[in-house]
Amino acid sequence: NQLGFNIGIGGIISLIFYCLLVRLPEIERRRRSKRRFERRYQIFKKDCISIFLSVVDNSYEMKQVETLLCQAEFKNYFQHKVSDSQDRWHVLMNKSDQGTLDEIILAMEVFRDEISFVLNNTDISQDEPFEFFKNFSSAIHSIKDTSPEYEPTKQFYSFLWSLFSGWNISTGYKQEDVVQKMIRSI
């Protein structure tokens, strides 16, 4: 009986040490990684929205950038008609030059680096977020050489519209930001 009791106590103590020294730090590291990734995503969105507003309106307030982080607010703001034939999104597309594209692509490349870091340093147990971020990273990589010609710019801004407004060709506008949802599911 004494031997069984000692083995049982030893097993329990080993389990406690495993939880304290291995599992808890791993859980905390995962939380920190998700928190940082979500913060980097917000910074990426703010950077892009700032660029959009500076092209469309020539100036903006940070409060307006914060407001436009919400997909519904973004959609409403950029779908607002500024003339009979154009809304703000079309103004952005028409006024964009190579410098504007380069700024947006730089912000996207920085976020792509963050995606690569998270994919390489986090064990993502679910297939859906892993595949989503691999595809997202590939999409960013494929548009990095966008030129200000009509067709490439149209595709580039279609990608950005779907990202910032929540538009999906098969399901329409989504209520929840898909990228944030995938970050939370990591």
PDB file of C-alpha atoms in Angstrom:
ATOM      1  CA  ASN A   1       0.000   0.000   0.000  1.00  0.00           C
ATOM      2  CA  GLN A   2       2.800   2.405   0.888  1.00  0.00           C
ATOM      3  CA  LEU A   3       4.510   1.822  -2.463  1.00  0.00           C
ATOM      4  CA  GLY A   4       1.279   2.484  -4.401  1.00  0.00           C
ATOM      5  CA  PHE A   5       0.656   5.617  -2.334  1.00  0.00           C
ATOM      6  CA  ASN A   6       4.190   6.934  -3.015  1.00  0.00           C
ATOM      7  CA  ILE A   7       3.884   6.241  -6.745  1.00  0.00           C
ATOM      8  CA  GLY A   8       0.474   7.964  -6.827  1.00  0.00           C
ATOM      9  CA  ILE A   9       1.798  11.041  -4.967  1.00  0.00           C
ATOM     10  CA  GLY A  10       4.828  11.139  -7.266  1.00  0.00           C
ATOM     11  CA  GLY A  11       2.563  11.001 -10.326  1.00  0.00           C
ATOM     12  CA  ILE A  12       0.368  13.806  -9.001  1.00  0.00           C
ATOM     13  CA  ILE A  13       3.385  15.981  -8.197  1.00  0.00           C
ATOM     14  CA  SER A  14       4.824  15.313 -11.661  1.00  0.00           C
ATOM     15  CA  LEU A  15       1.510  16.299 -13.228  1.00  0.00           C
ATOM     16  CA  ILE A  16       1.409  19.521 -11.174  1.00  0.00           C
ATOM     17  CA  PHE A  17       4.962  20.414 -12.211  1.00  0.00           C
ATOM     18  CA  TYR A  18       4.150  19.633 -15.850  1.00  0.00           C
ATOM     19  CA  CYS A  19       1.155  21.982 -15.716  1.00  0.00           C
ATOM     20  CA  LEU A  20       3.118  24.740 -13.992  1.00  0.00           C
ATOM     21  CA  LEU A  21       6.298  24.496 -16.056  1.00  0.00           C
ATOM     22  CA  VAL A  22       5.015  23.456 -19.483  1.00  0.00           C
ATOM     23  CA  ARG A  23       1.272  23.914 -20.032  1.00  0.00           C
ATOM     24  CA  LEU A  24       0.689  27.291 -18.359  1.00  0.00           C
ATOM     25  CA  PRO A  25       3.613  29.029 -20.113  1.00  0.00           C
ATOM     26  CA  GLU A  26       2.461  27.531 -23.419  1.00  0.00           C
ATOM     27  CA  ILE A  27      -1.094  28.791 -22.896  1.00  0.00           C
ATOM     28  CA  GLU A  28       0.177  32.254 -21.923  1.00  0.00           C
ATOM     29  CA  ARG A  29       2.490  32.372 -24.947  1.00  0.00           C
ATOM     30  CA  ARG A  30      -0.449  31.514 -27.238  1.00  0.00           C
ATOM     31  CA  ARG A  31      -2.555  34.288 -25.655  1.00  0.00           C
ATOM     32  CA  ARG A  32       0.247  36.826 -26.091  1.00  0.00           C
ATOM     33  CA  SER A  33       0.735  35.771 -29.703  1.00  0.00           C
ATOM     34  CA  LYS A  34      -2.983  36.141 -30.484  1.00  0.00           C
ATOM     35  CA  ARG A  35      -3.170  39.499 -28.718  1.00  0.00           C
ATOM     36  CA  ARG A  36      -0.157  40.820 -30.642  1.00  0.00           C
ATOM     37  CA  PHE A  37      -1.452  39.439 -33.927  1.00  0.00           C
ATOM     38  CA  GLU A  38      -4.826  41.085 -33.435  1.00  0.00           C
ATOM     39  CA  ARG A  39      -3.117  44.373 -32.529  1.00  0.00           C
ATOM     40  CA  ARG A  40      -0.961  44.162 -35.692  1.00  0.00           C
ATOM     41  CA  TYR A  41      -4.107  43.544 -37.746  1.00  0.00           C
ATOM     42  CA  GLN A  42      -5.705  46.670 -36.261  1.00  0.00           C
ATOM     43  CA  ILE A  43      -2.568  48.690 -37.048  1.00  0.00           C
ATOM     44  CA  PHE A  44      -2.614  47.362 -40.620  1.00  0.00           C
ATOM     45  CA  LYS A  45      -6.264  48.386 -41.034  1.00  0.00           C
ATOM     46  CA  LYS A  46      -5.625  51.832 -39.535  1.00  0.00           C
ATOM     47  CA  ASP A  47      -2.658  52.390 -41.843  1.00  0.00           C
ATOM     48  CA  CYS A  48      -4.675  51.456 -44.927  1.00  0.00           C
ATOM     49  CA  ILE A  49      -7.725  53.471 -43.907  1.00  0.00           C
ATOM     50  CA  SER A  50      -5.478  56.481 -43.287  1.00  0.00           C
ATOM     51  CA  ILE A  51      -4.104  56.141 -46.799  1.00  0.00           C
ATOM     52  CA  PHE A  52      -7.621  55.790 -48.241  1.00  0.00           C
ATOM     53  CA  LEU A  53      -8.833  58.896 -46.426  1.00  0.00           C
ATOM     54  CA  SER A  54      -5.821  60.978 -47.400  1.00  0.00           C
ATOM     55  CA  VAL A  55      -6.457  60.147 -51.067  1.00  0.00           C
ATOM     56  CA  VAL A  56     -10.228  60.658 -50.973  1.00  0.00           C
ATOM     57  CA  ASP A  57     -10.560  63.571 -48.536  1.00  0.00           C
ATOM     58  CA  ASN A  58      -6.972  64.935 -48.460  1.00  0.00           C
ATOM     59  CA  SER A  59      -7.170  65.037 -44.647  1.00  0.00           C
ATOM     60  CA  TYR A  60      -8.725  63.089 -41.800  1.00  0.00           C
ATOM     61  CA  GLU A  61      -8.936  62.797 -38.036  1.00  0.00           C
ATOM     62  CA  MET A  62      -7.786  59.740 -36.094  1.00  0.00           C
ATOM     63  CA  LYS A  63     -11.281  59.466 -34.642  1.00  0.00           C
ATOM     64  CA  GLN A  64     -12.602  58.939 -38.165  1.00  0.00           C
ATOM     65  CA  VAL A  65     -10.034  56.178 -38.757  1.00  0.00           C
ATOM     66  CA  GLU A  66     -11.162  54.473 -35.535  1.00  0.00           C
ATOM     67  CA  THR A  67     -14.794  54.696 -36.650  1.00  0.00           C
ATOM     68  CA  LEU A  68     -14.052  53.188 -40.053  1.00  0.00           C
ATOM     69  CA  LEU A  69     -12.483  50.090 -38.467  1.00  0.00           C
ATOM     70  CA  CYS A  70     -16.054  48.805 -38.188  1.00  0.00           C
ATOM     71  CA  GLN A  71     -16.974  47.071 -41.442  1.00  0.00           C
ATOM     72  CA  ALA A  72     -20.477  48.556 -41.578  1.00  0.00           C
ATOM     73  CA  GLU A  73     -19.152  52.087 -41.026  1.00  0.00           C
ATOM     74  CA  PHE A  74     -16.462  51.542 -43.644  1.00  0.00           C
ATOM     75  CA  LYS A  75     -19.000  50.312 -46.170  1.00  0.00           C
ATOM     76  CA  ASN A  76     -21.397  53.199 -45.510  1.00  0.00           C
ATOM     77  CA  TYR A  77     -18.667  55.815 -45.692  1.00  0.00           C
ATOM     78  CA  PHE A  78     -17.065  54.610 -48.914  1.00  0.00           C
ATOM     79  CA  GLN A  79     -20.353  53.841 -50.665  1.00  0.00           C
ATOM     80  CA  HIS A  80     -21.517  57.423 -50.103  1.00  0.00           C
ATOM     81  CA  LYS A  81     -22.062  59.167 -53.440  1.00  0.00           C
ATOM     82  CA  VAL A  82     -19.867  62.213 -53.990  1.00  0.00           C
ATOM     83  CA  SER A  83     -21.169  62.803 -57.525  1.00  0.00           C
ATOM     84  CA  ASP A  84     -23.823  61.338 -59.774  1.00  0.00           C
ATOM     85  CA  SER A  85     -21.475  58.687 -61.102  1.00  0.00           C
ATOM     86  CA  GLN A  86     -19.008  58.072 -58.256  1.00  0.00           C
ATOM     87  CA  ASP A  87     -18.920  57.037 -54.658  1.00  0.00           C
ATOM     88  CA  ARG A  88     -15.883  57.537 -52.407  1.00  0.00           C
ATOM     89  CA  TRP A  89     -14.481  54.106 -53.228  1.00  0.00           C
ATOM     90  CA  HIS A  90     -14.454  54.944 -56.943  1.00  0.00           C
ATOM     91  CA  VAL A  91     -12.794  58.262 -56.148  1.00  0.00           C
ATOM     92  CA  LEU A  92     -10.090  56.342 -54.288  1.00  0.00           C
ATOM     93  CA  MET A  93      -9.583  53.995 -57.217  1.00  0.00           C
ATOM     94  CA  ASN A  94      -9.448  56.854 -59.738  1.00  0.00           C
ATOM     95  CA  LYS A  95      -7.153  59.128 -57.715  1.00  0.00           C
ATOM     96  CA  SER A  96      -4.679  56.399 -56.726  1.00  0.00           C
ATOM     97  CA  ASP A  97      -1.262  56.656 -58.250  1.00  0.00           C
ATOM     98  CA  GLN A  98       1.843  54.473 -57.948  1.00  0.00           C
ATOM     99  CA  GLY A  99       2.789  56.162 -54.660  1.00  0.00           C
ATOM    100  CA  THR A 100      -0.592  55.322 -53.137  1.00  0.00           C
ATOM    101  CA  LEU A 101      -0.368  51.734 -54.307  1.00  0.00           C
ATOM    102  CA  ASP A 102       3.161  51.437 -52.936  1.00  0.00           C
ATOM    103  CA  GLU A 103       2.057  52.705 -49.511  1.00  0.00           C
ATOM    104  CA  ILE A 104      -0.837  50.233 -49.324  1.00  0.00           C
ATOM    105  CA  ILE A 105       1.331  47.362 -50.571  1.00  0.00           C
ATOM    106  CA  LEU A 106       3.984  48.203 -47.963  1.00  0.00           C
ATOM    107  CA  ALA A 107       1.360  48.046 -45.194  1.00  0.00           C
ATOM    108  CA  MET A 108       0.152  44.720 -46.597  1.00  0.00           C
ATOM    109  CA  GLU A 109       3.687  43.325 -46.765  1.00  0.00           C
ATOM    110  CA  VAL A 110       4.293  44.250 -43.127  1.00  0.00           C
ATOM    111  CA  PHE A 111       1.092  42.445 -42.158  1.00  0.00           C
ATOM    112  CA  ARG A 112       2.082  39.482 -44.329  1.00  0.00           C
ATOM    113  CA  ASP A 113       5.341  39.250 -42.389  1.00  0.00           C
ATOM    114  CA  GLU A 114       3.293  39.120 -39.183  1.00  0.00           C
ATOM    115  CA  ILE A 115       1.160  36.323 -40.648  1.00  0.00           C
ATOM    116  CA  SER A 116       4.314  34.383 -41.521  1.00  0.00           C
ATOM    117  CA  PHE A 117       5.682  34.893 -38.016  1.00  0.00           C
ATOM    118  CA  VAL A 118       2.490  33.615 -36.399  1.00  0.00           C
ATOM    119  CA  LEU A 119       2.233  30.627 -38.741  1.00  0.00           C
ATOM    120  CA  ASN A 120       5.847  29.676 -38.063  1.00  0.00           C
ATOM    121  CA  ASN A 121       5.768  30.165 -34.289  1.00  0.00           C
ATOM    122  CA  THR A 122       2.294  29.054 -33.258  1.00  0.00           C
ATOM    123  CA  ASP A 123       0.934  25.550 -33.321  1.00  0.00           C
ATOM    124  CA  ILE A 124      -2.452  26.101 -34.952  1.00  0.00           C
ATOM    125  CA  SER A 125      -4.429  22.978 -34.194  1.00  0.00           C
ATOM    126  CA  GLN A 126      -7.431  23.770 -36.409  1.00  0.00           C
ATOM    127  CA  ASP A 127      -7.146  23.517 -40.179  1.00  0.00           C
ATOM    128  CA  GLU A 128      -9.525  26.379 -41.041  1.00  0.00           C
ATOM    129  CA  PRO A 129      -7.507  29.298 -39.564  1.00  0.00           C
ATOM    130  CA  PHE A 130      -4.234  27.820 -40.807  1.00  0.00           C
ATOM    131  CA  GLU A 131      -5.522  27.485 -44.381  1.00  0.00           C
ATOM    132  CA  PHE A 132      -7.177  30.909 -44.218  1.00  0.00           C
ATOM    133  CA  PHE A 133      -3.949  32.672 -43.237  1.00  0.00           C
ATOM    134  CA  LYS A 134      -1.882  30.724 -45.765  1.00  0.00           C
ATOM    135  CA  ASN A 135      -4.331  31.765 -48.496  1.00  0.00           C
ATOM    136  CA  PHE A 136      -4.445  35.342 -47.193  1.00  0.00           C
ATOM    137  CA  SER A 137      -0.661  35.515 -47.223  1.00  0.00           C
ATOM    138  CA  SER A 138      -0.614  34.161 -50.787  1.00  0.00           C
ATOM    139  CA  ALA A 139      -3.193  36.740 -51.860  1.00  0.00           C
ATOM    140  CA  ILE A 140      -1.076  39.564 -50.437  1.00  0.00           C
ATOM    141  CA  HIS A 141       2.000  38.148 -52.148  1.00  0.00           C
ATOM    142  CA  SER A 142       0.218  37.912 -55.505  1.00  0.00           C
ATOM    143  CA  ILE A 143      -0.830  41.586 -55.507  1.00  0.00           C
ATOM    144  CA  LYS A 144       2.482  43.060 -54.392  1.00  0.00           C
ATOM    145  CA  ASP A 145       3.452  44.010 -57.938  1.00  0.00           C
ATOM    146  CA  THR A 146       0.206  45.837 -58.744  1.00  0.00           C
ATOM    147  CA  SER A 147       0.667  48.677 -61.194  1.00  0.00           C
ATOM    148  CA  PRO A 148      -1.630  51.688 -61.641  1.00  0.00           C
ATOM    149  CA  GLU A 149      -3.097  50.273 -64.841  1.00  0.00           C
ATOM    150  CA  TYR A 150      -6.868  49.800 -64.856  1.00  0.00           C
ATOM    151  CA  GLU A 151      -7.340  46.021 -64.632  1.00  0.00           C
ATOM    152  CA  PRO A 152      -4.672  45.216 -61.992  1.00  0.00           C
ATOM    153  CA  THR A 153      -5.823  48.188 -59.903  1.00  0.00           C
ATOM    154  CA  LYS A 154      -9.452  47.084 -60.160  1.00  0.00           C
ATOM    155  CA  GLN A 155      -8.567  43.594 -58.861  1.00  0.00           C
ATOM    156  CA  PHE A 156      -6.383  45.073 -56.121  1.00  0.00           C
ATOM    157  CA  TYR A 157      -9.126  47.374 -54.873  1.00  0.00           C
ATOM    158  CA  SER A 158     -11.701  44.569 -55.103  1.00  0.00           C
ATOM    159  CA  PHE A 159      -9.530  42.556 -52.725  1.00  0.00           C
ATOM    160  CA  LEU A 160      -9.258  45.542 -50.374  1.00  0.00           C
ATOM    161  CA  TRP A 161     -13.021  46.179 -50.529  1.00  0.00           C
ATOM    162  CA  SER A 162     -13.766  42.594 -49.551  1.00  0.00           C
ATOM    163  CA  LEU A 163     -11.254  42.790 -46.706  1.00  0.00           C
ATOM    164  CA  PHE A 164     -12.403  46.094 -45.221  1.00  0.00           C
ATOM    165  CA  SER A 165     -16.149  45.933 -45.887  1.00  0.00           C
ATOM    166  CA  GLY A 166     -16.695  42.216 -45.294  1.00  0.00           C
ATOM    167  CA  TRP A 167     -17.926  41.579 -48.843  1.00  0.00           C
ATOM    168  CA  ASN A 168     -17.957  38.010 -50.088  1.00  0.00           C
ATOM    169  CA  ILE A 169     -19.222  37.199 -53.565  1.00  0.00           C
ATOM    170  CA  SER A 170     -20.985  34.034 -52.404  1.00  0.00           C
ATOM    171  CA  THR A 171     -22.467  35.245 -49.105  1.00  0.00           C
ATOM    172  CA  GLY A 172     -22.718  39.027 -49.476  1.00  0.00           C
ATOM    173  CA  TYR A 173     -21.735  41.323 -46.628  1.00  0.00           C
ATOM    174  CA  LYS A 174     -20.753  39.616 -43.390  1.00  0.00           C
ATOM    175  CA  GLN A 175     -21.460  41.024 -39.960  1.00  0.00           C
ATOM    176  CA  GLU A 176     -18.179  39.828 -38.470  1.00  0.00           C
ATOM    177  CA  ASP A 177     -14.643  40.562 -39.610  1.00  0.00           C
ATOM    178  CA  VAL A 178     -13.395  37.213 -40.950  1.00  0.00           C
ATOM    179  CA  VAL A 179      -9.741  37.958 -40.182  1.00  0.00           C
ATOM    180  CA  GLN A 180     -10.505  38.801 -36.545  1.00  0.00           C
ATOM    181  CA  LYS A 181     -12.636  35.662 -36.282  1.00  0.00           C
ATOM    182  CA  MET A 182      -9.742  33.554 -37.562  1.00  0.00           C
ATOM    183  CA  ILE A 183      -7.287  35.248 -35.204  1.00  0.00           C
ATOM    184  CA  ARG A 184      -9.541  34.409 -32.259  1.00  0.00           C
ATOM    185  CA  SER A 185      -9.773  30.782 -33.363  1.00  0.00           C
ATOM    186  CA  ILE A 186      -6.000  30.274 -33.334  1.00  0.00           C
TER     187      ILE A 186
END
